[in-house]
Amino acid sequence: MNKQAAIEVLICGAGAAGLTLAIDLARRGVSLRLVDKLPAPFAGSRGKGIQPRTQEVFEDLGVLDRMVAAGGLYPPQRLHRADGTSIDSQEIVLAAPTVEEPYRMPLMVPQFRTEAVLRERLAELGGAVAYGCELTGFTQDAEGVTATVAGPDGIETVRCRYLVGGDGGRSFVRRTLGIGFPGQTLGVRAIVADIQLDGLSRDAWHRSAEGDMSRQISFCPLPRTDLFQLQAPIPPEGERGEIDLSTAGLQALVDARWPTGGLTVGNVAWASAYSMNARLADRYRVGRVLLMGDAAHIHPPTGGQGLNTSLQDAYNLGWKLAAVLAGATDALLDTYEEERRPIAASMLGLATDLLDKARQGDMKRGREVHQLDLGYRLSSLAMTSPANRPETALQPGDRAPDGVLRGAAGRPTRLFDLLAGPHWTLVARTTGSARLPAPRPGLRVHTVGEDGAFQDPDDALGATYGLAEGDLVLIRPDGYVGAILPAAGGARLEAYLADVGLASARAPHARAA
């Protein structure tokens, strides 16, 4: 047994969530190890939808352009009839971007491409995935976690401050903790496979027999590949024998279901048969061990919520772990479950409702899947707004909108550019600098107004943020509003900053109300 030097965070599972957490921690200087029991990266297209809110996350992580280059927009749906005719429709809402919401259309990126881009970004930050390394046990104490990992070089002991389980629906971490995973099996079993296919064009997502679960089949062209993703419901396990996922088996399925015939299945790059479930872990945290992604919640694939919800778990958790490791109160980690578990419950309900509609042939997807309207208004991290603030105005806990300011030299600057990075951001609308919080690491302060570093010719802070003269808005590292208050609320603001690990050396600690 080899002894490994201690690290701060051990991440189990190198899917999209594990990679996102590793990137976010690495850019904050946190020492980590990312392990996965698979011998090599996942090779399938499975979670292919990248929702608009996730695109904002990818912009902050420095990978959005690469993601767009690796994928494309959703194609129109082409419903094929038994008589050989077809009809096209656009079931995915394609909305034009706005200043406040620069990304309003889902991207389609095969999951293996998404994860490849994230691995590349992690490598730029000095990290890598240790494949073929399986977590086999762990114990925890008041100071950290001791884990055993079986890998190519034998069994090693890893000592870490925190362990994060992003190891899928059958999570070893969750089962070892004894955390319940209630929910339901939804009575739908399906095939998903990445195949080469002759006989169909690549300009549409081809579907047939919508609403007929015994005959339904679809072929989605995967952008920037020569593959289609085949999707088809299949009989429950144990009925009509085992499902044949070979080329010959999938060809037989296609021949039996495609109304006009004439399709030829070529190479099968990846294939899986699975039963759809909707489950939510009872807890996301036990001491120094936390769950995220499919280890905490599993969704039916309808609406493209699973991968996006998982990735944003990691984005919420990363800054909180780093803050606690840097000295913030441990209670900050409790806000991870407080904020993310209700979101997962909501997304499970949405995906299940969309599955019921899909069974009836309704494939429409609108703003409800974009995740732009999700937030944390009920979180303990959302400072209470002034009593006179309208309910319809932007509130603490909401996603921070984008906007365009102008620097003192006249150059346009997006608010998202000011937010980008692992720091907190305080934007002050025309207030004397003497009334602002003292400078400190991890907090950037920007003044907007006549004597500020930025001008606001379009009144973004008034129209979008609802800030009056002298108001301040504090934005979290994950792009959500933490507080909106007048400059006179400096004591409350200092107490809030202290709670999240940003206390000023000259400010006494008093908990924010």
XYZ file of C-alpha atoms in Angstrom:
513
model
C 0.000 0.000 0.000
C 1.428 3.353 -1.090
C 0.944 6.518 0.934
C 0.045 9.657 -1.026
C 0.662 13.209 0.118
C -2.394 15.019 1.456
C -4.558 17.144 -0.834
C -7.439 19.482 -0.143
C -10.214 17.942 -2.265
C -10.656 14.445 -3.724
C -13.286 14.297 -6.483
C -14.705 10.888 -7.377
C -16.136 10.816 -10.905
C -14.793 12.649 -13.963
C -18.022 13.383 -15.797
C -19.093 16.916 -16.635
C -19.758 17.769 -12.970
C -16.456 16.372 -11.721
C -14.514 18.158 -14.434
C -16.308 21.452 -13.787
C -15.586 21.271 -10.073
C -11.944 20.420 -10.753
C -11.604 23.414 -13.114
C -13.241 25.785 -10.657
C -11.062 24.612 -7.763
C -7.890 24.574 -9.844
C -8.341 28.201 -10.931
C -8.675 29.091 -7.234
C -5.400 27.381 -6.350
C -7.003 24.477 -4.445
C -5.013 21.239 -4.493
C -7.145 18.374 -5.764
C -7.243 14.942 -7.295
C -9.894 13.813 -9.789
C -10.331 10.040 -10.116
C -12.609 7.866 -12.233
C -12.912 4.089 -12.237
C -13.447 3.990 -16.014
C -10.278 3.016 -17.860
C -10.722 5.851 -20.371
C -12.985 8.864 -20.974
C -16.694 8.253 -21.561
C -17.285 7.787 -25.287
C -21.034 8.426 -25.749
C -23.169 11.402 -26.769
C -25.713 10.836 -23.973
C -26.221 14.326 -22.420
C -26.005 16.506 -25.519
C -28.023 19.614 -24.614
C -26.174 22.656 -23.251
C -28.746 25.097 -21.884
C -28.324 28.903 -21.964
C -27.501 29.238 -18.249
C -24.808 26.583 -18.621
C -23.383 28.539 -21.546
C -22.947 31.471 -19.160
C -21.075 29.160 -16.792
C -18.869 27.969 -19.641
C -18.102 31.576 -20.573
C -16.877 32.206 -17.034
C -14.772 29.035 -17.082
C -13.148 30.095 -20.362
C -14.515 27.315 -22.588
C -17.638 28.683 -24.297
C -16.044 29.375 -27.675
C -14.601 25.870 -27.697
C -17.999 24.397 -26.822
C -19.705 26.256 -29.646
C -16.990 25.087 -32.047
C -17.528 21.502 -30.858
C -21.294 21.532 -31.431
C -24.112 23.425 -33.072
C -27.717 24.554 -32.754
C -30.594 22.103 -32.521
C -31.908 21.137 -35.971
C -35.613 21.190 -36.859
C -37.703 18.091 -36.158
C -38.798 16.094 -39.192
C -41.714 13.769 -38.520
C -41.869 10.934 -41.051
C -45.214 9.310 -41.863
C -45.984 5.786 -43.049
C -46.967 7.057 -46.518
C -43.485 8.464 -47.090
C -44.392 12.125 -46.486
C -42.874 14.223 -43.743
C -43.405 17.527 -41.987
C -40.805 19.813 -40.395
C -41.257 21.792 -37.192
C -38.990 23.648 -34.786
C -39.868 22.226 -31.381
C -36.921 23.917 -29.622
C -37.507 27.619 -28.995
C -34.805 29.658 -30.744
C -34.877 33.138 -29.220
C -32.684 36.069 -30.244
C -30.074 37.133 -27.668
C -30.573 40.280 -25.621
C -28.132 42.464 -23.752
C -29.299 40.989 -20.435
C -29.397 37.380 -21.731
C -26.657 36.919 -24.320
C -27.344 33.176 -24.717
C -30.955 32.154 -25.285
C -30.722 29.059 -27.477
C -29.632 25.594 -26.358
C -26.499 24.182 -27.927
C -26.157 20.584 -29.000
C -22.759 19.160 -28.054
C -22.238 15.398 -27.727
C -21.266 14.610 -24.144
C -17.917 13.106 -25.138
C -17.056 16.421 -26.809
C -18.200 18.475 -23.801
C -16.037 16.438 -21.481
C -13.071 16.598 -23.868
C -13.224 20.409 -23.861
C -13.403 20.448 -20.057
C -10.432 18.073 -19.783
C -8.450 20.375 -22.056
C -9.269 23.359 -19.848
C -8.318 21.416 -16.725
C -4.982 20.532 -18.320
C -4.333 24.233 -18.958
C -4.756 24.761 -15.218
C -2.321 21.981 -14.404
C -4.829 19.197 -13.682
C -5.656 15.812 -15.175
C -8.023 12.887 -14.646
C -6.665 9.714 -13.060
C -8.546 7.026 -15.001
C -8.691 3.425 -13.849
C -8.667 4.609 -10.235
C -11.602 3.403 -8.139
C -12.563 4.713 -4.727
C -12.898 1.603 -2.540
C -13.484 3.083 0.901
C -13.262 6.151 3.096
C -13.580 7.326 6.670
C -13.775 10.836 8.021
C -12.849 12.666 11.185
C -12.919 16.245 12.428
C -9.939 17.253 10.273
C -10.517 15.450 6.992
C -11.194 12.267 5.047
C -8.985 9.225 4.567
C -9.819 7.379 1.341
C -8.477 4.247 -0.330
C -8.151 4.227 -4.102
C -7.388 1.149 -6.186
C -5.493 1.988 -9.367
C -3.010 0.621 -11.884
C -0.209 0.848 -9.328
C -2.136 -0.886 -6.556
C -4.017 0.486 -3.555
C -3.126 3.888 -2.163
C -4.313 5.975 0.744
C -5.410 9.527 0.021
C -5.804 12.063 2.805
C -7.961 15.070 1.923
C -9.867 17.851 3.632
C -13.060 17.102 1.655
C -14.359 14.292 -0.568
C -16.911 14.999 -3.310
C -18.882 12.153 -4.882
C -19.831 12.834 -8.467
C -19.803 9.128 -9.258
C -23.176 8.630 -10.931
C -26.570 7.184 -10.143
C -25.101 4.074 -8.535
C -22.768 6.245 -6.439
C -20.380 4.350 -4.188
C -19.969 7.504 -2.108
C -23.721 7.892 -1.535
C -24.193 4.223 -0.664
C -21.237 4.239 1.728
C -22.730 7.243 3.520
C -26.067 5.424 3.785
C -27.967 8.305 2.184
C -31.398 7.372 0.871
C -32.173 7.847 -2.834
C -35.971 7.831 -3.029
C -37.941 8.351 -6.201
C -39.488 6.248 -8.879
C -38.742 4.124 -11.889
C -40.799 5.776 -14.610
C -41.837 2.721 -16.596
C -39.851 3.690 -19.682
C -36.839 1.788 -20.942
C -34.927 3.044 -23.942
C -31.962 2.591 -26.238
C -29.557 5.401 -26.968
C -26.773 4.727 -29.456
C -24.275 6.652 -31.579
C -24.287 5.123 -35.047
C -23.259 5.722 -38.607
C -26.366 5.662 -40.784
C -27.026 5.751 -44.507
C -30.374 6.826 -45.921
C -31.154 10.045 -44.020
C -30.054 13.645 -44.478
C -28.249 15.509 -41.692
C -30.393 18.655 -41.866
C -33.053 17.520 -39.388
C -33.759 15.425 -36.310
C -35.698 12.583 -37.915
C -38.577 11.046 -35.944
C -41.298 8.514 -36.548
C -44.327 7.115 -34.700
C -44.323 9.838 -32.035
C -46.600 8.835 -29.175
C -46.462 5.109 -30.007
C -44.038 3.664 -27.465
C -43.859 0.319 -29.309
C -42.771 1.825 -32.654
C -41.242 5.218 -31.859
C -37.717 5.871 -33.104
C -35.597 8.928 -33.822
C -32.242 9.796 -35.366
C -30.521 13.042 -34.366
C -27.465 14.126 -36.386
C -24.649 14.866 -33.965
C -22.967 18.112 -35.059
C -19.414 17.996 -36.375
C -19.421 14.189 -36.510
C -20.556 11.560 -39.004
C -22.816 10.002 -36.356
C -26.510 10.005 -35.544
C -27.836 9.503 -32.041
C -30.487 6.792 -32.205
C -33.184 6.920 -29.539
C -36.016 4.433 -29.139
C -38.192 3.129 -26.296
C -37.892 -0.631 -25.754
C -39.831 -3.214 -23.711
C -39.167 -3.426 -19.953
C -36.316 -5.625 -18.797
C -37.219 -9.286 -19.024
C -39.801 -8.868 -21.794
C -38.996 -10.242 -25.282
C -35.484 -11.276 -24.320
C -32.312 -9.240 -24.076
C -31.787 -6.183 -26.259
C -29.161 -6.687 -28.956
C -27.005 -3.557 -29.217
C -24.764 -4.883 -31.973
C -24.843 -3.497 -35.498
C -27.060 -6.392 -36.576
C -29.369 -5.934 -33.598
C -29.809 -2.207 -34.159
C -30.328 -2.786 -37.877
C -33.168 -5.177 -37.051
C -34.725 -2.578 -34.759
C -34.481 0.107 -37.442
C -35.947 -2.196 -40.107
C -38.885 -3.020 -37.842
C -39.695 0.598 -36.944
C -38.737 2.955 -39.751
C -41.903 3.421 -41.821
C -40.354 3.506 -45.285
C -37.292 1.269 -44.807
C -34.110 1.977 -46.705
C -31.847 2.821 -43.755
C -28.510 1.084 -43.226
C -26.778 1.017 -39.851
C -22.998 1.200 -40.082
C -20.513 1.362 -37.242
C -21.922 1.510 -33.700
C -19.632 3.865 -31.767
C -21.487 3.520 -28.466
C -24.799 2.067 -27.291
C -26.707 1.678 -24.056
C -30.069 0.360 -22.847
C -31.386 1.991 -19.680
C -34.488 2.438 -17.546
C -35.592 5.999 -16.816
C -35.697 7.059 -13.181
C -36.424 10.209 -11.190
C -34.607 10.103 -7.836
C -33.293 12.648 -5.345
C -30.850 12.020 -2.510
C -32.142 12.707 1.003
C -29.001 14.689 1.802
C -26.143 16.250 -0.141
C -23.672 16.413 2.721
C -22.448 14.300 5.612
C -19.616 16.085 7.391
C -16.699 16.436 5.005
C -18.252 14.354 2.233
C -20.591 15.883 -0.355
C -22.620 14.638 -3.324
C -23.241 16.279 -6.679
C -24.592 15.435 -10.114
C -26.162 12.042 -10.777
C -24.960 10.856 -7.377
C -27.453 13.334 -5.884
C -30.241 13.283 -8.498
C -31.078 11.343 -11.648
C -33.479 12.577 -14.303
C -35.193 11.247 -17.401
C -33.429 12.732 -20.449
C -36.418 14.825 -21.583
C -35.672 18.521 -21.610
C -31.902 18.178 -21.304
C -31.819 18.939 -17.571
C -29.602 16.221 -16.099
C -26.142 17.237 -17.289
C -26.914 20.945 -16.875
C -28.212 20.571 -13.327
C -25.202 18.421 -12.446
C -22.710 20.870 -13.881
C -24.290 23.751 -12.003
C -24.101 21.758 -8.765
C -20.346 21.836 -9.248
C -20.358 25.550 -10.080
C -22.259 26.282 -6.871
C -20.046 24.045 -4.742
C -16.632 25.097 -6.074
C -16.463 28.621 -4.679
C -17.917 27.514 -1.348
C -15.364 24.738 -0.885
C -12.533 27.122 -1.774
C -13.847 29.758 0.641
C -14.087 27.305 3.545
C -10.617 25.968 2.789
C -9.383 29.566 2.909
C -10.946 30.203 6.317
C -14.666 30.926 5.840
C -17.051 29.343 8.309
C -17.868 25.677 7.632
C -21.569 26.579 7.691
C -21.117 28.063 4.210
C -21.036 24.499 2.862
C -24.518 23.865 4.247
C -25.851 26.427 1.762
C -24.842 24.085 -1.082
C -27.602 21.584 -0.233
C -29.910 24.417 0.829
C -29.677 25.950 -2.644
C -29.124 23.047 -5.007
C -31.443 20.336 -3.664
C -34.650 22.368 -4.303
C -33.397 23.131 -7.810
C -32.885 19.410 -8.490
C -36.370 18.636 -7.164
C -37.845 21.248 -9.494
C -35.894 19.959 -12.495
C -36.948 16.378 -11.732
C -40.565 17.484 -11.833
C -40.025 19.351 -15.100
C -38.227 16.463 -16.820
C -40.894 13.994 -15.686
C -43.688 16.237 -16.988
C -41.876 16.560 -20.317
C -41.527 12.768 -20.470
C -45.294 12.406 -20.041
C -45.804 14.882 -22.903
C -43.273 13.050 -25.074
C -45.239 9.842 -24.603
C -48.118 11.688 -26.288
C -45.913 12.960 -29.100
C -45.437 16.510 -27.736
C -41.740 17.424 -28.067
C -41.982 21.210 -27.569
C -39.288 22.774 -25.392
C -39.395 26.413 -24.336
C -37.821 28.797 -21.863
C -38.661 26.487 -18.972
C -35.667 24.267 -19.865
C -33.141 27.109 -20.246
C -32.475 27.437 -16.476
C -32.123 31.223 -16.770
C -34.980 31.817 -14.337
C -33.677 29.551 -11.576
C -32.317 31.217 -8.484
C -31.875 31.193 -4.742
C -34.208 33.858 -3.332
C -34.985 31.694 -0.289
C -31.324 30.993 0.443
C -29.738 32.191 3.655
C -27.109 33.791 1.386
C -29.734 36.128 -0.113
C -29.600 39.261 2.050
C -33.035 40.689 2.793
C -33.845 43.559 0.428
C -34.924 47.008 1.632
C -38.644 47.095 2.444
C -39.356 49.607 -0.327
C -37.865 47.445 -3.090
C -40.608 46.321 -5.546
C -41.327 42.588 -5.683
C -41.025 42.713 -9.478
C -37.491 44.099 -9.312
C -34.333 42.021 -9.362
C -33.867 40.435 -5.932
C -30.984 38.857 -3.993
C -30.762 35.235 -5.062
C -31.617 36.005 -8.709
C -29.271 35.414 -11.614
C -27.273 38.579 -12.304
C -28.133 39.880 -15.798
C -25.538 41.036 -18.288
C -25.360 44.669 -19.408
C -23.035 47.094 -21.135
C -21.143 49.877 -19.377
C -18.524 52.249 -20.771
C -15.109 52.726 -19.265
C -13.698 56.169 -18.570
C -11.918 56.005 -21.942
C -15.204 55.161 -23.701
C -14.605 51.454 -24.290
C -17.748 49.289 -23.921
C -17.447 46.680 -21.173
C -19.934 43.914 -20.425
C -20.973 43.344 -16.845
C -20.200 39.666 -17.441
C -16.598 40.686 -18.157
C -16.438 42.337 -14.739
C -17.914 39.228 -13.102
C -15.694 36.713 -14.914
C -13.307 34.903 -12.613
C -13.320 33.389 -9.135
C -13.984 36.627 -7.228
C -16.973 38.426 -5.734
C -18.001 41.666 -7.462
C -19.419 44.832 -5.883
C -20.907 47.407 -8.249
C -21.661 50.806 -6.749
C -23.891 53.312 -8.534
C -22.405 56.795 -7.965
C -21.241 56.720 -4.391
C -18.228 58.248 -2.738
C -15.335 55.802 -2.547
C -14.943 56.529 1.161
C -18.294 54.817 1.764
C -17.326 51.621 -0.044
C -15.928 48.497 1.627
C -12.187 48.425 2.046
C -10.234 46.591 -0.682
C -9.404 42.942 0.013
C -8.428 39.779 -1.885
C -11.387 38.053 -3.517
C -13.544 41.173 -3.899
C -13.502 43.560 -6.842
C -15.231 46.914 -6.501
C -16.425 48.938 -9.503
C -17.939 52.412 -9.360
C -20.439 53.558 -11.987
C -21.524 57.144 -12.475
C -20.256 60.670 -13.037
C -17.110 60.222 -10.965
C -16.874 56.436 -11.381
C -14.546 54.223 -13.373
C -17.511 53.300 -15.605
C -20.428 55.126 -17.183
C -23.883 53.645 -17.770
C -25.317 55.373 -20.853
C -28.127 52.812 -21.272
C -29.031 52.855 -17.550
C -28.435 49.126 -17.224
C -28.088 49.430 -13.452
C -31.359 51.327 -13.193
C -33.473 49.502 -15.761
C -32.152 45.964 -15.277
C -30.807 45.900 -11.744
C -33.202 48.443 -10.272
C -30.409 50.396 -8.584
C -31.056 53.951 -7.464
C -28.315 56.524 -7.017
C -26.038 55.386 -4.214
C -27.153 51.732 -4.288
C -24.762 48.790 -4.224
C -25.164 45.310 -5.705
C -22.977 42.437 -4.518
C -22.652 39.533 -6.976
C -21.447 36.095 -5.978
C -18.669 34.214 -7.791
C -21.309 32.007 -9.457
C -23.159 34.974 -10.961
C -26.093 35.316 -8.550
C -26.996 38.441 -6.613
C -26.006 38.250 -2.958
C -27.195 41.652 -1.775
C -28.743 44.903 -2.985
C -28.561 47.757 -0.498
C -27.888 51.470 -0.128
C -24.358 52.660 0.546
C -25.496 53.488 4.075
C -25.827 49.755 4.701
C -22.081 49.334 4.945
C -22.198 47.558 8.317
C -24.620 44.930 7.013
C -22.453 44.466 3.949
C -19.291 43.997 6.016
C -21.028 41.387 8.171
C -22.187 39.537 5.048
C -18.704 39.592 3.535
C -17.244 38.256 6.772
C -19.698 35.340 6.719
C -18.483 34.278 3.268
C -14.807 34.582 4.123
C -14.131 38.134 2.932
C -13.780 39.961 6.242
C -11.812 43.170 6.136
C -8.777 43.288 8.403
C -10.233 46.424 9.985
C -13.903 45.343 10.189
C -15.372 43.561 13.243
C -17.300 40.373 12.522
C -21.046 40.604 13.082
C -23.453 38.265 11.350
C -25.605 39.850 8.625
C -29.321 40.008 9.360
